[in-house]
Coordinates of C-alpha atoms in Angstrom, one line a residue:
M1 CA 69.6 84.7 106.2
R2 CA 66.9 87.1 107.4
Y3 CA 64.1 84.3 107.3
L4 CA 66.0 81.6 109.2
Y5 CA 66.6 84.0 112.2
L6 CA 63.2 85.3 111.8
I7 CA 61.9 81.6 111.9
F8 CA 64.1 80.6 115.0
L9 CA 62.8 84.0 116.7
F10 CA 59.4 82.9 116.2
L11 CA 59.6 79.8 117.2
T12 CA 61.8 80.1 120.7
A13 CA 59.8 83.1 121.3
P14 CA 56.1 81.9 122.9
S15 CA 56.4 85.5 124.8
L16 CA 55.6 87.1 121.0
S17 CA 52.3 84.9 120.7
A18 CA 50.3 87.9 123.1
Q19 CA 51.1 89.9 119.8
T20 CA 50.6 87.8 117.2
I21 CA 48.3 89.0 114.6
S22 CA 45.4 86.6 113.9
Y23 CA 43.3 85.9 110.7
S24 CA 40.5 83.4 110.2
I25 CA 38.5 83.6 106.6
S26 CA 35.3 81.7 105.8
F27 CA 34.0 80.6 102.3
D28 CA 30.1 80.1 102.8
N29 CA 29.5 82.0 99.9
A30 CA 31.9 80.5 97.7
I31 CA 29.6 80.0 94.8
H32 CA 29.3 83.6 94.3
H33 CA 33.4 83.7 94.5
E34 CA 33.2 85.8 98.2
A35 CA 35.1 85.3 101.2
V36 CA 34.4 86.6 104.8
V37 CA 37.9 88.1 106.4
T38 CA 38.9 89.0 110.0
V39 CA 41.3 90.2 111.7
N40 CA 42.8 90.5 115.4
F41 CA 45.3 93.4 115.9
L42 CA 46.5 93.8 120.1
D43 CA 48.9 95.8 121.8
I44 CA 48.6 98.9 119.6
D45 CA 50.8 101.2 120.6
Q46 CA 50.1 104.0 117.8
D47 CA 46.8 106.1 118.0
T48 CA 46.0 105.4 114.7
L49 CA 46.0 102.1 113.4
S50 CA 46.8 102.1 109.5
V51 CA 46.0 99.3 107.4
R52 CA 46.3 98.3 103.9
M53 CA 45.5 96.0 100.7
S54 CA 48.9 95.6 98.7
R55 CA 49.1 97.0 95.8
T56 CA 51.4 94.1 94.2
S57 CA 52.4 90.3 94.8
P58 CA 56.2 88.8 95.6
G59 CA 57.3 88.1 92.0
R60 CA 54.7 90.7 90.0
Y61 CA 56.3 94.3 89.0
A62 CA 53.2 96.0 88.1
L63 CA 50.7 97.3 90.5
H64 CA 47.7 95.4 90.7
E65 CA 45.3 97.5 93.1
F66 CA 43.9 94.9 95.3
A67 CA 41.8 96.4 97.3
K68 CA 39.0 97.2 94.9
N69 CA 37.6 93.7 95.4
V70 CA 37.6 94.6 99.2
Y71 CA 33.9 95.6 100.8
A72 CA 31.9 95.9 103.6
F73 CA 35.0 96.9 105.7
K74 CA 34.0 97.4 109.6
A75 CA 36.8 97.6 112.3
K76 CA 36.0 97.1 116.1
D77 CA 37.6 97.8 119.4
A78 CA 37.6 95.4 122.3
Q79 CA 34.1 95.6 123.4
G80 CA 32.6 95.2 119.9
N81 CA 32.0 99.0 119.0
L82 CA 32.2 100.1 115.5
L83 CA 35.2 102.4 115.2
K84 CA 36.1 105.2 113.0
I85 CA 37.5 105.1 109.5
H86 CA 39.5 107.6 107.0
R87 CA 40.6 106.4 103.9
P88 CA 43.4 108.6 102.9
N89 CA 43.9 107.1 99.8
P90 CA 42.0 103.8 97.8
Y91 CA 44.2 100.9 99.2
E92 CA 44.2 102.2 103.2
W93 CA 41.9 102.5 105.8
Q94 CA 43.3 104.7 108.8
I95 CA 41.5 103.7 112.3
N96 CA 41.4 105.4 115.4
G97 CA 40.0 105.1 119.4
H98 CA 40.8 102.0 119.6
N99 CA 42.3 101.7 122.6
G100 CA 45.0 99.2 121.8
S101 CA 43.0 97.0 120.5
V102 CA 41.0 96.3 116.4
T103 CA 39.3 93.5 114.8
I104 CA 38.6 93.9 111.1
E105 CA 35.9 92.3 109.2
Y106 CA 35.7 92.7 105.3
I107 CA 34.1 90.7 102.2
L108 CA 36.4 89.9 99.9
F109 CA 35.5 89.1 96.2
A110 CA 37.7 86.6 94.3
D111 CA 37.6 85.2 90.5
R112 CA 41.0 84.7 88.6
G113 CA 42.6 81.5 89.3
D114 CA 46.7 82.3 88.6
G115 CA 49.8 83.9 90.6
T116 CA 48.7 87.0 91.2
Y117 CA 45.1 86.8 92.1
S118 CA 42.9 84.7 94.5
Q119 CA 39.8 82.8 93.3
I120 CA 37.0 81.7 95.3
D121 CA 34.6 79.3 94.0
E122 CA 32.9 75.8 95.0
S123 CA 36.1 73.6 93.2
H124 CA 38.5 76.0 95.3
A125 CA 39.8 78.8 97.0
H126 CA 42.7 79.9 95.4
L127 CA 44.5 82.2 97.4
N128 CA 47.6 84.6 96.5
I129 CA 48.1 86.2 100.4
P130 CA 48.8 89.8 99.0
A131 CA 45.7 89.9 97.0
T132 CA 43.1 88.1 99.6
F133 CA 44.3 89.7 103.3
I134 CA 45.3 93.4 104.4
Y135 CA 48.2 94.3 106.5
A136 CA 49.4 97.0 109.2
P137 CA 53.2 98.1 107.7
S138 CA 53.6 99.4 111.4
L139 CA 53.3 95.4 112.4
R140 CA 55.5 93.8 109.7
D141 CA 57.7 92.1 112.2
R142 CA 54.7 90.4 114.1
P143 CA 54.4 86.6 114.2
I144 CA 51.2 85.4 112.1
E145 CA 48.5 82.7 112.3
V146 CA 45.4 82.2 109.9
D147 CA 42.8 79.9 110.7
F148 CA 41.5 78.6 107.3
V149 CA 37.8 77.9 107.9
N150 CA 37.4 75.0 105.6
R151 CA 34.8 73.1 103.1
E152 CA 34.7 70.5 104.6
D153 CA 31.7 69.8 102.7
L154 CA 33.6 70.3 99.3
E155 CA 36.3 67.7 100.5
W156 CA 38.8 70.5 100.6
K157 CA 42.5 70.1 102.2
I158 CA 44.9 72.9 102.6
A159 CA 48.3 72.9 100.7
T160 CA 51.0 75.9 101.4
Q161 CA 54.3 77.0 102.6
L162 CA 53.0 78.4 106.0
V163 CA 53.3 76.1 109.3
K164 CA 50.5 74.3 110.4
V165 CA 49.7 75.1 114.3
K166 CA 47.0 72.7 115.1
N167 CA 43.8 71.9 112.5
N168 CA 43.3 74.0 110.3
T169 CA 45.4 77.0 111.7
Y170 CA 49.1 77.5 110.2
S171 CA 51.3 80.7 111.4
A172 CA 54.2 82.5 109.4
P173 CA 57.0 84.3 111.1
N174 CA 56.3 87.8 109.6
L175 CA 53.9 89.8 107.2
Y176 CA 57.0 89.3 104.5
Y177 CA 56.7 85.4 104.6
F178 CA 53.2 85.5 105.2
M179 CA 52.7 86.9 101.9
D180 CA 55.3 85.2 100.3
S181 CA 52.7 82.3 100.8
P182 CA 50.1 81.4 98.6
T183 CA 47.6 78.6 100.1
E184 CA 45.2 76.3 98.2
L185 CA 42.0 74.5 99.4
S186 CA 40.6 71.7 97.1
N187 CA 40.4 68.1 97.0
H188 CA 43.4 68.0 95.5
K189 CA 46.0 65.5 95.0
V190 CA 49.4 64.7 96.9
R191 CA 52.1 63.5 95.7
E192 CA 55.7 64.0 97.4
F193 CA 59.4 62.5 97.4
I194 CA 62.4 62.9 99.8
I195 CA 65.7 64.1 97.6
D196 CA 68.6 65.2 99.5
D197 CA 66.6 64.9 103.0
Q198 CA 64.3 67.5 101.6
T199 CA 60.9 66.6 100.7
V200 CA 59.5 68.2 97.5
K201 CA 55.2 68.0 97.0
L202 CA 52.7 68.5 94.5
A203 CA 49.3 69.3 95.5
L204 CA 47.8 68.9 92.2
H205 CA 44.2 70.0 91.8
D206 CA 42.3 69.0 88.5
L207 CA 39.6 67.0 86.9
E208 CA 41.8 63.4 86.3
T209 CA 42.5 60.2 87.6
E210 CA 45.2 59.2 90.1
E211 CA 47.2 56.9 87.6
E212 CA 47.5 60.0 85.8
A213 CA 48.9 62.5 89.2
D214 CA 51.6 59.7 89.0
K215 CA 52.7 60.3 85.6
Y216 CA 52.7 63.8 86.0
F217 CA 54.5 64.0 89.2
E218 CA 57.5 61.7 87.6
K219 CA 58.2 64.4 84.8
V220 CA 58.1 66.8 87.8
K221 CA 60.7 64.4 89.8
K222 CA 63.2 64.3 87.2
V223 CA 62.4 68.4 86.4
V224 CA 64.0 68.5 90.4
I225 CA 66.2 66.3 90.3
A226 CA 67.6 68.0 86.7
E227 CA 67.6 71.2 88.2
K228 CA 69.5 69.9 91.2
E229 CA 72.8 68.9 88.7
V230 CA 73.1 72.6 87.6
F231 CA 73.5 73.9 90.4
G232 CA 75.2 71.4 92.7
E233 CA 72.5 71.0 95.4
L234 CA 69.3 72.1 96.4
P235 CA 68.5 75.1 98.1
Q236 CA 67.6 74.7 101.7
F237 CA 63.9 75.6 101.4
D238 CA 62.6 76.5 105.1
Y239 CA 61.1 73.6 106.8
N240 CA 62.7 71.0 104.5
T241 CA 59.8 71.5 102.2
Y242 CA 59.3 72.6 98.6
T243 CA 55.3 72.6 97.4
F244 CA 53.4 73.1 93.9
L245 CA 50.8 74.0 94.3
A246 CA 49.1 72.7 90.9
C247 CA 45.5 74.2 89.6
Y248 CA 44.8 72.7 86.4
I249 CA 41.1 73.2 85.9
P250 CA 38.8 74.9 83.1
N251 CA 37.9 77.9 85.6
A252 CA 41.9 79.0 86.4
S253 CA 43.6 80.9 84.2
G254 CA 47.4 80.3 82.8
D255 CA 50.2 81.5 84.9
G256 CA 53.1 80.7 87.3
M257 CA 54.2 82.3 90.3
E258 CA 57.9 81.4 92.1
H259 CA 57.3 82.2 96.2
R260 CA 60.4 80.9 99.0
N261 CA 59.6 77.5 99.3
S262 CA 56.4 76.8 96.6
T263 CA 55.3 78.0 93.2
I264 CA 52.0 78.4 91.9
L265 CA 51.1 76.5 88.9
T266 CA 48.0 77.4 87.0
S267 CA 46.4 76.3 83.7
T268 CA 43.2 76.0 81.6
R269 CA 44.8 72.5 80.1
T270 CA 44.0 69.6 82.1
L271 CA 46.2 66.4 82.3
A272 CA 44.5 64.5 79.8
N273 CA 44.0 67.6 77.3
G274 CA 47.3 68.8 76.7
G275 CA 48.7 69.7 80.2
M276 CA 50.7 66.2 80.6
D277 CA 53.5 68.1 78.5
G278 CA 52.0 71.3 77.8
N279 CA 52.8 72.5 81.5
I280 CA 55.1 70.8 82.6
G281 CA 57.7 74.3 81.1
T282 CA 56.0 75.8 83.9
V283 CA 57.2 73.6 86.4
S284 CA 60.7 73.8 85.0
H285 CA 60.8 77.2 85.4
E286 CA 59.2 78.3 88.4
F287 CA 61.3 76.1 90.0
F288 CA 64.2 77.0 88.7
H289 CA 63.3 80.4 90.7
S290 CA 64.2 78.7 93.8
W291 CA 67.6 79.2 93.3
N292 CA 67.2 82.3 90.8
V293 CA 65.4 85.0 92.0
E294 CA 63.9 83.8 95.2
R295 CA 68.0 83.3 96.6
I296 CA 70.0 84.7 94.0
R297 CA 68.3 88.2 94.5
P298 CA 68.4 91.5 92.7
K299 CA 69.3 93.6 95.3
S300 CA 66.9 95.9 93.5
L301 CA 64.3 93.8 94.5
E302 CA 65.2 93.6 98.2
P303 CA 63.5 94.3 99.9
F304 CA 60.2 93.5 98.0
N305 CA 57.5 97.0 97.8
F306 CA 53.8 96.0 98.6
E307 CA 53.2 99.6 98.2
E308 CA 54.6 100.5 95.2
A309 CA 55.6 99.0 91.5
N310 CA 59.0 96.9 91.7
M311 CA 61.9 98.1 89.0
S312 CA 64.6 96.1 88.2
G313 CA 67.2 96.4 85.7
A314 CA 68.8 92.9 86.5
L315 CA 65.6 91.2 84.7
W316 CA 67.3 90.0 81.9
F317 CA 69.3 87.3 83.9
A318 CA 66.7 87.2 86.8
E319 CA 63.6 86.0 84.4
G320 CA 65.7 85.7 81.3
F321 CA 68.3 83.1 82.4
T322 CA 65.8 80.9 84.2
S323 CA 63.8 80.9 80.7
Y324 CA 66.9 80.0 78.9
Y325 CA 67.0 76.9 81.5
T326 CA 63.7 76.3 81.1
N327 CA 63.7 74.2 78.1
L328 CA 67.0 73.3 78.0
I329 CA 66.2 71.2 81.7
L330 CA 63.0 69.2 79.6
C331 CA 65.8 68.4 76.8
R332 CA 68.3 67.0 79.6
A333 CA 65.6 65.7 81.9
G334 CA 64.4 63.5 78.7
L335 CA 60.9 65.2 78.6
I336 CA 61.7 67.1 75.6
S337 CA 63.9 66.0 72.2
P338 CA 66.9 67.4 71.5
E339 CA 65.4 68.0 67.5
K340 CA 62.3 69.6 69.6
Y341 CA 64.3 72.4 71.9
I342 CA 66.8 72.9 69.1
E343 CA 63.8 73.9 66.4
G344 CA 61.7 75.5 69.8
L345 CA 64.5 78.1 69.9
T346 CA 63.3 79.4 66.9
G347 CA 61.1 81.5 67.6
T348 CA 62.5 83.3 70.2
F349 CA 65.6 84.3 68.4
N350 CA 63.6 85.9 65.9
Y351 CA 61.5 87.5 68.3
V352 CA 64.3 88.6 70.2
W353 CA 67.3 89.9 67.1
N354 CA 64.5 91.0 64.4
S355 CA 62.9 93.4 67.1
P356 CA 63.6 97.4 66.1
A357 CA 63.3 98.0 70.1
L358 CA 67.2 97.2 69.6
Q359 CA 67.5 100.5 69.1
F360 CA 66.1 102.1 72.0
F361 CA 66.6 99.9 75.1
N362 CA 69.6 97.6 76.1
P363 CA 68.4 94.5 78.4
I364 CA 68.7 96.3 81.1
E365 CA 66.8 99.2 80.5
M366 CA 64.3 96.5 78.9
S367 CA 63.9 95.0 82.1
Y368 CA 62.5 98.7 83.9
Q369 CA 59.6 98.2 81.6
A370 CA 58.4 95.9 83.6
P371 CA 56.1 97.5 85.4
F372 CA 54.6 98.8 82.0
V373 CA 54.3 95.4 81.2
D374 CA 54.0 92.4 83.5
A375 CA 50.4 91.5 83.6
A376 CA 49.9 95.5 83.6
T377 CA 46.8 96.9 82.0
S378 CA 45.9 100.0 80.0
V379 CA 43.5 101.4 77.7
D380 CA 45.7 104.0 75.9
P381 CA 47.4 102.4 72.9
V382 CA 51.1 101.9 72.8
N383 CA 54.0 100.8 70.8
R384 CA 55.3 97.8 72.6
E385 CA 56.0 96.0 68.7
N386 CA 58.7 98.6 68.4
T387 CA 59.4 99.6 71.2
F388 CA 59.8 96.5 73.8
I389 CA 61.1 92.9 73.9
S390 CA 60.4 90.9 77.1
Y391 CA 63.3 90.6 79.3
Y392 CA 61.9 86.8 79.4
S393 CA 62.8 86.4 75.4
Y394 CA 65.7 88.9 75.9
G395 CA 67.6 87.4 78.5
S396 CA 66.8 83.6 77.5
V397 CA 68.6 84.5 73.9
L398 CA 71.3 86.4 75.6
G399 CA 72.1 83.0 77.8
L400 CA 72.1 81.2 75.0
A401 CA 74.8 83.0 73.7
L402 CA 77.0 83.2 77.3
D403 CA 76.7 79.6 77.1
L404 CA 78.1 78.7 73.9
S405 CA 80.2 81.1 74.1
L406 CA 81.7 79.8 77.7
R407 CA 81.9 76.5 76.1
E408 CA 84.1 77.5 73.2
Q409 CA 86.5 78.2 75.8
K410 CA 86.2 75.0 77.6
L411 CA 83.7 76.3 80.4
N412 CA 79.8 76.5 80.6
L413 CA 76.8 78.5 81.9
D414 CA 76.0 75.9 84.5
D415 CA 79.3 76.4 86.6
F416 CA 79.4 80.5 86.1
M417 CA 75.8 79.6 87.7
K418 CA 77.4 77.3 90.6
L419 CA 79.2 80.2 91.2
V420 CA 77.0 82.7 91.7
W421 CA 74.9 80.6 93.7
S422 CA 77.3 79.9 96.1
Q423 CA 78.8 83.9 96.3
Y424 CA 75.1 85.5 96.4
G425 CA 72.3 83.0 96.3
K426 CA 73.4 80.3 99.0
T427 CA 74.7 83.4 101.1
E428 CA 71.2 85.5 100.4
I429 CA 73.4 88.2 99.7
P430 CA 71.5 90.3 97.2
Y431 CA 73.5 90.9 94.1
T432 CA 74.0 94.6 92.0
L433 CA 74.4 94.1 88.3
E434 CA 78.5 95.3 88.6
N435 CA 78.8 91.7 91.0
L436 CA 77.2 89.7 88.1
H437 CA 80.0 91.7 85.8
Q438 CA 82.8 91.0 88.5
T439 CA 81.6 87.1 88.6
L440 CA 81.8 86.9 85.1
N441 CA 85.1 88.2 85.0
T442 CA 86.4 86.2 87.8
Y443 CA 85.2 82.8 86.0
A444 CA 86.0 83.4 82.5
G445 CA 88.5 86.3 82.5
E446 CA 88.6 89.9 82.7
E447 CA 88.8 89.9 78.7
F448 CA 85.7 88.0 78.2
G449 CA 83.6 89.3 81.0
N450 CA 84.1 93.4 79.8
Q451 CA 83.3 91.9 76.2
F452 CA 80.0 90.0 76.9
F453 CA 79.0 92.8 79.7
N454 CA 80.4 95.7 77.1
N455 CA 78.8 94.8 74.3
Y456 CA 75.4 92.8 75.2
I457 CA 74.5 93.8 78.9
Y458 CA 75.1 97.5 78.6
K459 CA 74.5 97.9 75.2
S460 CA 72.0 95.8 72.7
G461 CA 74.5 94.4 70.7
M462 CA 74.2 91.0 68.9
P463 CA 76.4 87.8 69.4
K464 CA 77.5 85.3 66.5
Y465 CA 75.0 83.3 66.9
K466 CA 76.1 81.4 63.7
E467 CA 78.9 80.4 64.5
L468 CA 77.9 79.5 68.3
L469 CA 75.3 77.4 66.8
E470 CA 77.7 75.9 64.4
S471 CA 80.0 75.0 67.3
V472 CA 77.2 72.7 68.6
G473 CA 75.9 71.3 65.3
V474 CA 72.8 73.2 65.4
S475 CA 72.5 75.3 61.7
I476 CA 70.8 78.8 61.6
S477 CA 70.0 80.3 58.2
Q478 CA 67.5 82.6 56.3
D479 CA 64.9 82.3 53.2
S480 CA 65.7 84.8 50.8
N481 CA 63.1 83.6 48.6
T482 CA 60.2 84.7 51.1
V483 CA 58.7 87.9 51.3
Y484 CA 58.2 90.1 54.5
F485 CA 55.0 92.5 55.0
G486 CA 56.0 93.8 58.3
A487 CA 52.6 93.8 59.7
A488 CA 49.4 91.4 61.3
V489 CA 46.7 91.3 58.8
T490 CA 43.7 89.8 59.0
I491 CA 41.3 89.0 56.3
S492 CA 37.7 90.4 57.5
N493 CA 33.9 89.2 56.0
E494 CA 33.8 92.3 53.8
N495 CA 37.1 90.8 52.6
N496 CA 39.7 93.8 53.9
G497 CA 42.7 93.3 55.2
I498 CA 42.3 94.6 58.8
I499 CA 46.2 95.4 59.9
K500 CA 46.3 94.2 63.1
S501 CA 49.8 95.2 64.3
N502 CA 51.9 98.4 64.8
P503 CA 54.0 98.0 61.5
T504 CA 57.4 97.1 62.4
I505 CA 59.6 99.8 62.3
G506 CA 61.7 99.9 58.5
S507 CA 59.8 97.0 57.4
P508 CA 58.1 97.5 54.2
A509 CA 54.6 98.4 55.8
Y510 CA 56.1 100.8 57.6
T511 CA 58.0 102.6 54.6
A512 CA 54.9 102.5 52.9
G513 CA 52.7 104.8 55.3
L514 CA 50.0 101.6 56.3
D515 CA 49.5 101.8 60.2
K516 CA 47.2 99.4 62.5
G517 CA 44.0 99.6 61.8
D518 CA 44.0 100.6 57.9
L519 CA 41.4 98.3 55.8
I520 CA 43.7 96.7 52.8
T521 CA 40.8 96.9 50.3
H522 CA 42.8 95.4 47.1
I523 CA 46.4 94.7 46.1
N524 CA 47.5 95.8 42.2
G525 CA 43.9 96.3 41.4
R526 CA 42.4 93.1 42.7
P527 CA 40.3 92.8 45.9
L528 CA 41.0 90.0 48.6
Q529 CA 39.4 87.1 49.1
E530 CA 37.9 85.9 52.9
D531 CA 39.1 82.2 51.7
I532 CA 42.1 83.2 51.6
A533 CA 45.1 83.9 54.2
F534 CA 46.5 87.2 53.6
N535 CA 50.0 85.4 54.4
A536 CA 49.2 82.9 51.3
L537 CA 48.1 85.6 49.4
L538 CA 51.7 87.0 49.3
K539 CA 53.1 83.9 48.5
Q540 CA 52.6 84.3 44.5
F541 CA 54.4 87.6 45.0
R542 CA 58.7 87.9 45.1
P543 CA 60.8 89.7 47.3
T544 CA 61.8 93.6 45.8
D545 CA 58.1 93.0 43.8
K546 CA 56.0 96.5 44.2
L547 CA 52.5 96.6 45.3
S548 CA 50.0 98.9 45.1
I549 CA 47.8 98.6 47.5
D550 CA 44.0 100.4 48.1
F551 CA 43.1 101.0 51.7
I552 CA 40.7 102.7 53.9
R553 CA 42.4 104.7 56.9
D554 CA 39.4 106.9 58.8
G555 CA 36.9 106.4 56.5
N556 CA 39.0 107.7 53.7
K557 CA 39.8 106.3 50.6
K558 CA 43.9 106.3 50.1
N559 CA 46.7 104.4 48.0
T560 CA 50.3 103.5 48.4
V561 CA 52.7 101.4 47.1
L562 CA 55.0 98.8 49.5
T563 CA 58.0 97.3 48.3
L564 CA 58.1 93.7 49.1
E565 CA 61.6 92.3 51.0
P566 CA 62.8 88.9 51.9
D567 CA 61.9 87.4 55.0
P568 CA 64.4 88.3 57.8
H569 CA 63.1 85.6 60.0
Y570 CA 65.7 82.4 60.7
T571 CA 65.2 79.0 61.1
I572 CA 67.1 76.9 63.8
Q573 CA 67.6 73.3 63.3
L574 CA 69.5 70.3 63.7
M575 CA 72.4 70.4 61.6
E576 CA 71.9 66.9 60.2
K577 CA 68.2 67.9 58.8
T578 CA 70.6 70.5 56.5
E579 CA 73.2 69.6 53.3
N580 CA 75.5 69.8 56.1
L581 CA 77.0 67.3 58.5
P582 CA 78.1 67.8 61.9
S583 CA 81.7 66.9 63.0
K584 CA 82.3 64.5 65.8
Q585 CA 83.7 67.6 67.5
M586 CA 80.7 69.6 67.2
L587 CA 78.5 66.1 68.2
N588 CA 80.5 66.3 71.4
A589 CA 80.0 69.6 72.4
R590 CA 76.5 69.3 71.7
N591 CA 75.6 66.3 73.9
S592 CA 77.8 67.7 76.6
W593 CA 75.8 71.0 76.0
L594 CA 72.3 69.1 76.4
K595 CA 73.6 66.4 78.8
L596 CA 72.8 63.6 76.7

């Protein structure tokens, strides 16, 4: 509701125009990834104006320090006199002696096209706003206008959720909306359709034909319609428009990032090079965020903090349940087959439920790790293989368990999401974890809701997936004849097996005392061979076989005995592909689940 009020205020109060913050950005040196940014701050009533570059971005949880790409920074007063600048920290500039008016100019370097950063070259100006523009925290409630000095010689057009004022000038009601409004300047294709009196657009920057764009947009439309069916209605988009900003070009970086009325979609896969099917999953994930995250919003992320890392214990629901629906929606929309969807559950399931990280963190605590892993970087080694499960994946398999458990009670996750939407999304009342718990109690009964949260959210218990999957005619099994080593190993040119990952806690490699970086030279006295992959080499052995491992660590020759174990990984597939056939009841339950 805060957005609608501020937008109404902005559109009906021309007296605020004198205080409007005015930006201009030009791209004369796009070939070298530079833009020149100018901003005018008027009617400043404090002696010192503090301006900053954001340290993070809506939809991101880690710090990214966008100030590192700003240089040639100058500040002037209304008469054009240079003003004194003080730098109290790496991301802030303090300016005084301004007499109420400050004009700032700087050069921005930008060369990463994804959902977090900006990229400027002769193909496009792909602008994530926090990575591009400085802001004044004390003036965050003022309206904003930005003039994109377009490269007409490159046939650029402008796509954004910002409101067009005239020509290449666009507006935002306040800083928050501005920061949440990525913008694409390029020679892109535009497709759109009307659904429930709202416009859904695709601004597609790619190298392909108009016919391929038409074909891809039909897939996008199917996703939009299938996701609307989950919640029963579309969100009320500001200005009645939603825009997919898609850059499928070789110089982009693969990503997706949700925003209130738009989303960034980037991939190096063009439509003709695997992107027609390979990129549509990101469309499904990000558009689902229009409900779940953008409007069904965790209180822990409200308001978004541009100056510090953003932490929430609800990401297993916000990101994870969205991930659960990502491929489910593609199946329901007929974009992937039921068989492909079911078998695609295998990798995520094994990643989560075979992880030793379950002993350290529950889904809430795993969500708290986001500032360390959400595109964050560090130079010191970490033990993520053993201590972290992505909240996307963790929440996804919990969403599967909850959906199938509800269906056993003649309920379903879609209707639970509708209830959460009506209580916290449509009303835009940020929710707490306790709110989610109580809503599940209301929907499915107190006993059911308490059992789910107490066992699987507040603790890291494992639902009864075998029974749940069988209820929809899906088989889950393990192969007791396949061996398990417990670490990733690559054969080098010198015929050494390089251990590339931290061994999994409790695995044969871990128990035998092997570690990341060790060089395996011999197994049972025999040297390794470059033309045989390590996993293929292990196939000659059986579970419980003991292997004498010769290896080198830090230049020292060592030996250990490793006892192989049965592979703990599961295979998930349609029951029809096994010796058992699903019953009519199972098939009916599956058809209801997948909307077949």
